[in-house]
Tab-separated table of C-alpha atoms and ligand atoms in Angstrom:
chain	number	residue	atom	x	y	z
A	76	MET	CA	-0.125	-0.255	0.172
A	77	SER	CA	1.070	3.492	-0.220
A	78	GLU	CA	3.651	5.028	2.418
A	79	ILE	CA	2.901	8.789	1.339
A	80	LYS	CA	1.170	10.507	3.800
A	81	THR	CA	1.902	14.437	2.256
A	82	ILE	CA	0.689	15.296	-1.299
A	83	GLY	CA	2.022	18.584	-2.602
A	84	VAL	CA	-0.121	19.978	-5.958
A	85	LEU	CA	1.597	22.771	-8.282
A	86	THR	CA	0.733	24.405	-11.534
A	87	SER	CA	3.479	24.968	-14.281
A	88	GLY	CA	4.015	26.501	-17.612
A	89	GLY	CA	1.360	28.116	-19.624
A	90	ASP	CA	-2.181	28.742	-17.673
A	91	ALA	CA	-5.067	26.712	-19.353
A	92	PRO	CA	-9.037	27.059	-17.975
A	93	GLY	CA	-9.655	24.229	-16.223
A	94	MET	CA	-6.659	24.352	-14.087
A	95	ASN	CA	-8.341	25.411	-10.912
A	96	ALA	CA	-10.715	22.269	-11.448
A	97	ALA	CA	-8.011	19.862	-11.525
A	98	ILE	CA	-6.878	21.668	-8.543
A	99	ARG	CA	-9.688	21.407	-6.429
A	100	ALA	CA	-10.440	18.125	-7.712
A	101	VAL	CA	-6.662	17.097	-6.316
A	102	VAL	CA	-6.671	18.727	-3.069
A	103	ARG	CA	-10.209	16.901	-2.165
A	104	ALA	CA	-9.799	13.405	-3.402
A	105	ALA	CA	-6.879	13.333	-1.669
A	106	ILE	CA	-8.260	14.330	1.619
A	107	PHE	CA	-11.315	12.008	0.928
A	108	ASN	CA	-8.176	9.251	0.381
A	109	GLY	CA	-7.098	10.390	3.646
A	110	PHE	CA	-3.930	12.272	2.413
A	111	ALA	CA	-2.691	15.789	3.569
A	112	VAL	CA	-2.156	18.079	1.073
A	113	LYS	CA	0.308	21.344	0.495
A	114	GLY	CA	-0.273	23.145	-2.734
A	115	ILE	CA	3.030	25.073	-3.957
A	116	ARG	CA	2.759	28.539	-5.491
A	117	HIS	CA	4.225	29.928	-8.885
A	118	GLY	CA	5.110	26.607	-10.192
A	119	TYR	CA	8.453	25.077	-9.400
A	120	ASN	CA	9.351	28.236	-8.194
A	121	GLY	CA	7.811	27.780	-4.857
A	122	LEU	CA	9.440	24.336	-4.041
A	123	LEU	CA	12.834	26.602	-4.638
A	124	THR	CA	11.645	29.588	-2.752
A	125	GLU	CA	9.598	27.103	-0.115
A	126	ASP	CA	6.073	29.398	-1.514
A	127	ILE	CA	3.875	26.222	0.772
A	128	TYR	CA	0.891	25.934	2.160
A	129	ASP	CA	-1.409	23.370	3.742
A	130	MET	CA	-4.712	22.831	1.930
A	131	ASN	CA	-8.008	21.788	3.500
A	132	LEU	CA	-11.144	21.104	1.803
A	133	ARG	CA	-12.120	25.050	1.672
A	134	SER	CA	-9.173	25.999	0.225
A	135	VAL	CA	-10.614	25.140	-3.074
A	136	SER	CA	-14.191	26.580	-2.445
A	137	GLU	CA	-15.078	29.245	-5.696
A	138	ILE	CA	-12.326	27.986	-8.061
A	139	ILE	CA	-14.446	25.542	-10.093
A	140	HIS	CA	-16.072	27.488	-12.625
A	141	ARG	CA	-12.558	30.375	-12.692
A	142	GLY	CA	-9.862	30.594	-15.649
A	143	GLY	CA	-6.450	30.819	-14.623
A	144	THR	CA	-4.650	29.098	-11.787
A	145	MET	CA	-5.281	29.867	-7.847
A	146	LEU	CA	-1.777	28.181	-7.319
A	147	ASN	CA	-0.456	30.613	-10.160
A	148	THR	CA	1.966	29.671	-12.594
A	149	ALA	CA	5.524	30.002	-13.804
A	150	ARG	CA	8.302	28.967	-15.857
A	151	CYS	CA	11.647	27.963	-13.704
A	152	LEU	CA	15.109	28.745	-15.500
A	153	GLU	CA	16.637	27.463	-11.931
A	154	PHE	CA	14.719	24.485	-11.626
A	155	THR	CA	16.212	22.787	-14.619
A	156	THR	CA	19.662	22.470	-13.519
A	157	PRO	CA	20.646	19.744	-11.726
A	158	GLU	CA	21.116	21.781	-8.387
A	159	GLY	CA	18.378	23.291	-8.779
A	160	GLN	CA	16.136	20.101	-9.342
A	161	ALA	CA	18.704	18.719	-6.008
A	162	LYS	CA	17.105	21.808	-3.446
A	163	ALA	CA	13.745	21.409	-5.109
A	164	ALA	CA	13.277	17.502	-3.778
A	165	GLU	CA	15.390	18.477	-0.571
A	166	ASN	CA	12.975	21.305	0.247
A	167	CYS	CA	9.986	18.509	-0.489
A	168	ARG	CA	11.424	16.678	2.267
A	169	LYS	CA	11.954	19.502	4.459
A	170	ASN	CA	8.171	20.424	4.063
A	171	GLY	CA	6.878	16.875	4.452
A	172	ILE	CA	5.888	16.593	0.754
A	173	ASP	CA	6.390	12.795	-0.185
A	174	ALA	CA	4.486	13.004	-3.865
A	175	LEU	CA	3.264	15.974	-5.670
A	176	VAL	CA	1.305	16.136	-8.710
A	177	VAL	CA	2.433	18.548	-11.540
A	178	ILE	CA	-0.756	19.865	-13.471
A	179	GLY	CA	1.445	21.106	-16.533
A	180	GLY	CA	2.399	20.554	-20.007
A	181	ASP	CA	5.692	18.428	-21.376
A	182	GLY	CA	8.648	20.799	-19.454
A	183	SER	CA	6.476	20.763	-16.553
A	184	PHE	CA	6.117	16.615	-17.092
A	185	ARG	CA	10.063	16.650	-17.870
A	186	GLY	CA	10.489	18.679	-14.491
A	187	CYS	CA	8.367	15.715	-13.288
A	188	MET	CA	11.186	13.120	-14.553
A	189	ALA	CA	13.733	14.921	-13.460
A	190	ILE	CA	12.891	15.317	-9.676
A	191	ALA	CA	11.281	11.615	-9.870
A	192	ARG	CA	14.962	10.865	-9.861
A	193	HIS	CA	15.969	12.334	-6.707
A	194	GLY	CA	13.096	10.196	-4.884
A	195	ILE	CA	9.883	12.273	-4.902
A	196	LYS	CA	6.693	11.094	-6.314
A	197	CYS	CA	5.253	11.857	-9.217
A	198	ILE	CA	1.770	12.339	-11.049
A	199	GLY	CA	1.318	15.007	-14.255
A	200	ILE	CA	-1.721	15.900	-15.635
A	201	PRO	CA	-1.939	17.608	-19.123
A	202	GLY	CA	-2.907	20.900	-18.567
A	203	THR	CA	-2.536	23.320	-21.757
A	204	ILE	CA	-4.898	24.820	-24.106
A	205	ASP	CA	-2.579	23.458	-27.099
A	206	ASN	CA	-3.754	20.021	-26.657
A	207	ASP	CA	-0.046	18.783	-28.044
A	208	ILE	CA	0.654	16.342	-24.955
A	209	ALA	CA	1.493	13.105	-27.100
A	210	CYS	CA	0.417	10.716	-24.888
A	211	SER	CA	-3.248	12.432	-24.540
A	212	ASP	CA	-6.379	13.000	-26.975
A	213	TYR	CA	-7.381	15.755	-24.914
A	214	THR	CA	-5.376	18.385	-22.377
A	215	ILE	CA	-7.499	20.423	-19.814
A	216	GLY	CA	-7.819	23.760	-21.669
A	217	PHE	CA	-8.345	22.842	-25.321
A	218	ASP	CA	-12.221	23.308	-25.382
A	219	THR	CA	-12.033	26.592	-23.454
A	220	ALA	CA	-9.998	28.042	-25.784
A	221	LEU	CA	-11.673	26.861	-28.957
A	222	ASN	CA	-15.069	28.307	-27.867
A	223	THR	CA	-13.008	31.390	-27.190
A	224	ALA	CA	-11.090	31.599	-30.453
A	225	MET	CA	-14.750	30.640	-32.092
A	226	GLU	CA	-16.703	33.342	-30.665
A	227	MET	CA	-14.261	35.550	-31.419
A	228	ILE	CA	-13.522	34.282	-35.136
A	229	ASP	CA	-17.733	34.630	-35.603
A	230	LYS	CA	-17.478	38.195	-34.096
A	231	LEU	CA	-14.486	38.842	-37.067
A	232	ARG	CA	-16.525	37.684	-39.575
A	233	ASP	CA	-19.161	39.913	-39.259
A	234	THR	CA	-17.264	42.778	-40.213
A	235	THR	CA	-15.435	40.688	-42.713
A	236	GLN	CA	-17.918	40.218	-44.128
A	237	SER	CA	-19.873	44.082	-43.912
A	238	HIS	CA	-17.019	45.155	-45.615
A	239	GLU	CA	-16.312	42.086	-48.315
A	240	ARG	CA	-13.303	41.745	-46.692
A	241	CYS	CA	-10.325	39.200	-46.135
A	242	SER	CA	-8.780	38.223	-42.835
A	243	VAL	CA	-6.161	36.249	-41.570
A	244	VAL	CA	-6.389	35.440	-37.412
A	245	GLU	CA	-3.608	34.176	-35.982
A	246	VAL	CA	-4.859	31.588	-33.156
A	247	MET	CA	-2.640	30.281	-30.143
A	248	GLY	CA	-0.088	26.826	-31.451
A	249	ARG	CA	4.051	27.291	-31.416
A	250	HIS	CA	4.284	23.593	-32.304
A	251	ALA	CA	0.700	22.316	-33.185
A	252	GLY	CA	-2.303	22.896	-34.933
A	253	TYR	CA	-4.658	21.802	-33.278
A	254	ILE	CA	-6.467	25.127	-32.279
A	255	ALA	CA	-5.923	26.001	-35.863
A	256	VAL	CA	-7.604	23.419	-37.398
A	257	ASN	CA	-10.923	22.729	-34.864
A	258	THR	CA	-11.629	26.440	-34.819
A	259	GLY	CA	-11.292	26.740	-39.069
A	260	ILE	CA	-13.827	23.857	-39.604
A	261	ALA	CA	-16.084	25.522	-36.700
A	262	THR	CA	-15.782	28.909	-38.545
A	263	GLY	CA	-15.762	28.252	-41.537
A	264	ALA	CA	-12.353	29.039	-43.075
A	265	LEU	CA	-11.252	28.906	-46.166
A	266	VAL	CA	-7.839	28.031	-45.819
A	267	VAL	CA	-6.048	26.582	-42.296
A	268	LEU	CA	-2.330	27.016	-41.430
A	269	VAL	CA	-0.670	24.862	-39.538
A	270	PRO	CA	3.111	24.144	-38.154
A	271	GLU	CA	2.726	19.942	-39.309
A	272	GLN	CA	2.434	21.040	-42.810
A	273	PRO	CA	4.510	22.924	-45.179
A	274	TRP	CA	2.687	25.254	-47.486
A	275	ASP	CA	2.762	28.112	-49.841
A	276	ILE	CA	1.716	31.637	-50.241
A	277	ASP	CA	0.536	31.413	-53.650
A	278	LYS	CA	-0.655	27.392	-54.128
A	279	ASP	CA	-2.213	27.348	-50.427
A	280	VAL	CA	-3.645	30.725	-49.900
A	281	ILE	CA	-3.713	32.850	-53.111
A	282	ALA	CA	-4.644	30.451	-55.792
A	283	ARG	CA	-7.328	29.510	-53.044
A	284	ILE	CA	-8.545	33.262	-52.949
A	285	LYS	CA	-8.828	33.532	-56.551
A	286	GLU	CA	-10.765	29.931	-56.943
A	287	THR	CA	-13.246	31.086	-54.975
A	288	GLN	CA	-13.739	34.960	-55.883
A	289	ALA	CA	-14.007	33.915	-59.820
A	290	GLU	CA	-16.880	31.845	-58.112
A	291	GLY	CA	-18.358	35.100	-56.981
A	292	LYS	CA	-17.020	34.808	-52.958
A	293	LYS	CA	-16.614	38.588	-51.968
A	294	ASN	CA	-15.520	37.667	-48.130
A	295	PHE	CA	-12.485	35.232	-47.065
A	296	LEU	CA	-11.092	33.517	-43.748
A	297	ILE	CA	-7.673	32.793	-43.176
A	298	ILE	CA	-6.605	31.059	-40.073
A	299	VAL	CA	-3.268	30.779	-38.804
A	300	ALA	CA	-1.659	28.666	-36.073
A	301	GLU	CA	1.684	31.267	-34.583
A	302	GLY	CA	3.640	28.384	-35.204
A	303	ALA	CA	2.831	28.514	-38.722
A	304	GLY	CA	3.452	32.295	-39.925
A	305	LYS	CA	2.027	35.634	-38.956
A	306	ALA	CA	-0.987	37.130	-39.781
A	307	LEU	CA	-0.144	40.721	-40.610
A	308	LYS	CA	2.767	39.322	-42.239
A	309	ILE	CA	0.377	36.698	-44.566
A	310	ALA	CA	-2.592	40.158	-44.737
A	311	GLU	CA	0.416	42.148	-46.286
A	312	GLU	CA	1.033	39.964	-48.713
A	313	ILE	CA	-2.604	38.887	-49.307
A	314	GLU	CA	-3.299	42.414	-49.952
A	315	GLN	CA	-0.248	42.562	-52.558
A	316	LYS	CA	-1.010	40.083	-54.463
A	317	THR	CA	-4.739	40.223	-54.920
A	318	GLY	CA	-5.588	43.557	-54.128
A	319	LEU	CA	-8.220	42.623	-51.805
A	320	ASP	CA	-8.665	44.585	-48.438
A	321	THR	CA	-7.673	42.372	-46.184
A	322	ARG	CA	-6.717	42.595	-41.857
A	323	GLY	CA	-4.963	40.907	-39.802
A	324	THR	CA	-5.884	39.931	-36.055
A	325	VAL	CA	-3.930	38.097	-33.511
A	326	LEU	CA	-6.162	36.689	-30.772
A	327	GLY	CA	-2.959	36.166	-28.557
A	328	HIS	CA	-3.576	34.905	-24.950
A	329	VAL	CA	-6.995	35.920	-24.689
A	330	GLN	CA	-7.385	32.258	-25.895
A	331	ARG	CA	-5.978	30.924	-22.580
A	332	GLY	CA	-8.406	32.692	-20.215
A	333	GLY	CA	-12.205	32.760	-19.301
A	334	SER	CA	-14.407	30.217	-17.047
A	335	PRO	CA	-13.720	26.193	-17.955
A	336	SER	CA	-15.940	24.788	-20.435
A	337	MET	CA	-18.576	21.932	-19.343
A	338	ARG	CA	-15.890	19.585	-21.040
A	339	ASP	CA	-12.844	20.758	-18.819
A	340	ARG	CA	-14.574	21.049	-15.768
A	341	VAL	CA	-15.631	17.196	-15.908
A	342	VAL	CA	-12.154	16.419	-17.604
A	343	ALA	CA	-10.415	18.219	-14.735
A	344	ALA	CA	-12.141	16.296	-12.376
A	345	GLN	CA	-11.837	13.033	-13.714
A	346	MET	CA	-7.797	13.827	-14.500
A	347	GLY	CA	-7.340	14.809	-11.146
A	348	VAL	CA	-9.144	12.352	-8.850
A	349	HIS	CA	-7.527	9.641	-11.182
A	350	ALA	CA	-3.810	10.981	-10.368
A	351	ILE	CA	-4.804	10.854	-6.140
A	352	GLU	CA	-6.362	6.849	-7.018
A	353	LEU	CA	-3.343	6.044	-8.102
A	354	LEU	CA	-1.209	7.423	-5.539
A	355	GLN	CA	-3.203	5.501	-3.154
A	356	ALA	CA	-2.449	2.549	-5.223
A	357	GLY	CA	1.508	3.151	-4.813
A	358	ILE	CA	2.057	3.693	-8.334
A	359	PHE	CA	3.470	7.110	-9.039
A	360	ASN	CA	6.023	8.382	-11.574
A	361	ARG	CA	2.838	8.330	-14.147
A	362	VAL	CA	1.320	11.088	-16.702
A	363	VAL	CA	-2.693	10.862	-16.530
A	364	ALA	CA	-4.277	11.049	-19.850
A	365	MET	CA	-7.179	10.369	-22.255
A	366	LYS	CA	-7.310	7.534	-24.651
A	367	ASN	CA	-10.502	7.348	-26.358
A	368	ASP	CA	-12.233	8.603	-23.785
A	369	THR	CA	-11.529	7.101	-21.111
A	370	ILE	CA	-9.186	7.930	-18.267
A	371	VAL	CA	-5.671	6.018	-18.240
A	372	ASP	CA	-1.983	6.410	-17.155
A	373	TYR	CA	1.430	6.393	-18.678
A	374	ASP	CA	4.726	5.993	-17.232
A	375	ILE	CA	6.818	9.735	-17.402
A	376	GLU	CA	9.534	8.529	-19.548
A	377	GLU	CA	7.312	6.691	-21.928
A	378	ALA	CA	5.057	9.359	-22.171
A	379	LEU	CA	7.571	11.818	-23.121
A	380	SER	CA	8.980	9.559	-26.090
A	381	MET	CA	5.460	9.360	-27.612
A	382	HIS	CA	4.541	11.582	-30.734
A	383	LYS	CA	0.957	13.044	-31.543
A	384	GLU	CA	0.130	13.818	-35.094
A	385	LEU	CA	-2.842	16.258	-35.878
A	386	ASP	CA	-5.516	14.058	-37.209
A	387	PRO	CA	-5.315	14.205	-40.903
A	388	MET	CA	-8.964	13.440	-41.037
A	389	LEU	CA	-9.509	16.984	-39.431
A	390	ILE	CA	-7.309	18.585	-42.091
A	391	GLY	CA	-8.973	16.625	-44.817
A	392	VAL	CA	-12.561	17.419	-43.573
A	393	ALA	CA	-11.371	21.706	-43.293
A	394	LYS	CA	-10.230	20.904	-46.642
A	395	VAL	CA	-13.522	19.560	-48.151
A	396	VAL	CA	-15.631	21.844	-45.922
A	397	SER	CA	-14.001	24.848	-47.824
A	398	ILE	CA	-14.210	24.406	-50.860
B	1011	ADP	P1	4.854	23.201	-20.469
B	1011	ADP	O1	4.892	22.457	-19.055
B	1011	ADP	O2	3.608	24.156	-20.722
B	1011	ADP	O3	5.467	22.429	-21.436
B	1011	ADP	P2	7.716	24.876	-20.157
B	1011	ADP	O4	8.033	24.126	-21.194
B	1011	ADP	O5	7.950	26.193	-19.937
B	1011	ADP	O6	5.845	24.634	-20.308
B	1011	ADP	O7	7.795	23.760	-19.286
B	1011	ADP	C1	7.216	24.114	-17.433
B	1011	ADP	C2	8.707	24.444	-16.330
B	1011	ADP	O8	8.820	23.201	-16.189
B	1011	ADP	C3	9.768	25.335	-16.726
B	1011	ADP	O9	9.310	26.756	-16.814
B	1011	ADP	C4	10.955	24.718	-16.298
B	1011	ADP	O10	10.957	24.995	-14.765
B	1011	ADP	C5	10.538	22.910	-15.920
B	1011	ADP	N1	11.131	22.141	-17.272
B	1011	ADP	C6	11.073	22.577	-18.302
B	1011	ADP	N2	11.881	21.300	-19.332
B	1011	ADP	C7	12.457	20.636	-17.935
B	1011	ADP	C8	13.509	19.503	-18.409
B	1011	ADP	N3	13.992	19.177	-19.292
B	1011	ADP	N4	14.049	19.522	-16.423
B	1011	ADP	C9	13.659	20.107	-16.115
B	1011	ADP	N5	12.646	20.885	-15.751
B	1011	ADP	C10	11.704	21.273	-16.718
B	1012	F6P	O1	-0.191	27.375	-23.527
B	1012	F6P	C1	0.443	27.714	-24.592
B	1012	F6P	C2	0.695	28.353	-25.711
B	1012	F6P	O2	-0.253	28.854	-25.084
B	1012	F6P	C3	1.036	28.333	-26.596
B	1012	F6P	O3	0.529	28.060	-27.730
B	1012	F6P	C4	2.172	29.013	-26.741
B	1012	F6P	O4	3.634	29.760	-27.909
B	1012	F6P	C5	2.405	29.570	-25.769
B	1012	F6P	O5	1.626	29.383	-24.697
B	1012	F6P	C6	2.604	31.270	-25.174
B	1012	F6P	O6	2.765	30.873	-24.005
B	1012	F6P	P1	3.716	32.133	-22.907
B	1012	F6P	O7	3.688	33.800	-23.856
B	1012	F6P	O8	3.684	32.196	-21.751
B	1012	F6P	O9	4.969	32.641	-23.325
């Protein structure tokens, strides 16, 4: 059985809507299973500065519907050094923390692996709007971010249509096109550009605009993932090459905020509870994941060695329905 008495919880890397719901689930499930819980503020920084406090059932009241993370999040350079990792593990021991639950992305899970080598038991929970954790079909925050992007692009469509313009919209996704391709389908974009696929401005953008223009189309929506190109530059090029009045819009960090959707709250609860059940069963150094709508878990090292392809079916759908 488990030798763990106290669990620490932290959020790390970019924030995502639903991180609060995940913290709440971890805290409540831990206490339900007889563990003590400590909150660690500002990601791995909090382990180095000992920004650590006792949590109880009421510490996580009134957060289920809030975006952001009540524990704050950060990127921590010092923790990427062997000295930083040794100090963090030492501070865990000093504060009585036997196991850590880390809610974050790939980078944060690499941090888990590092601290696990110093004997601290770890569980990772995927929280990022990018949906780019290879071992999981879904990451907490993705659904909310998609809906935020969709709502904003719907508004943009109104004015694009009124002025008979072309709009180029840049959505988040430094390395992944999940937000771009899904919002592209949901908002009826003519072209979606993603980092996973090479593209050519003349063949993939200008030619598509001209073809549809010849058929009578008057307004055009192009979606680009930030890792595939810059909206303002693409807009300029379109205007130059087609003469179309074109605007570029960068949606930016607004996509990371807002009240989490139903899906993000429920998945956060499922993943948080699963993380604690693993620790209760004496299983650790795992990443919680979703596969085919079921909550599963993988060894951290294995999870980090996996590769995830952008679903070619989605890319195909985006192309067909934009015809
Ligand atoms: P995300 O978790 O969203 O991918 P980052 O890549 O910024 O975000 O990682 C978050 C934090 O995790 C980093 O600031 C750092 O403290 C820690 N981290 C990232 N990569 C490593 C690594 N290779 N070894 C140890 N810690 C890491
Ligand atoms: O959360 C992931 C992400 O949104 C990426 O798509 C984006 O590149 C990155 O975070 C930007 O984060 P920051 O501005 O916090 O560095």
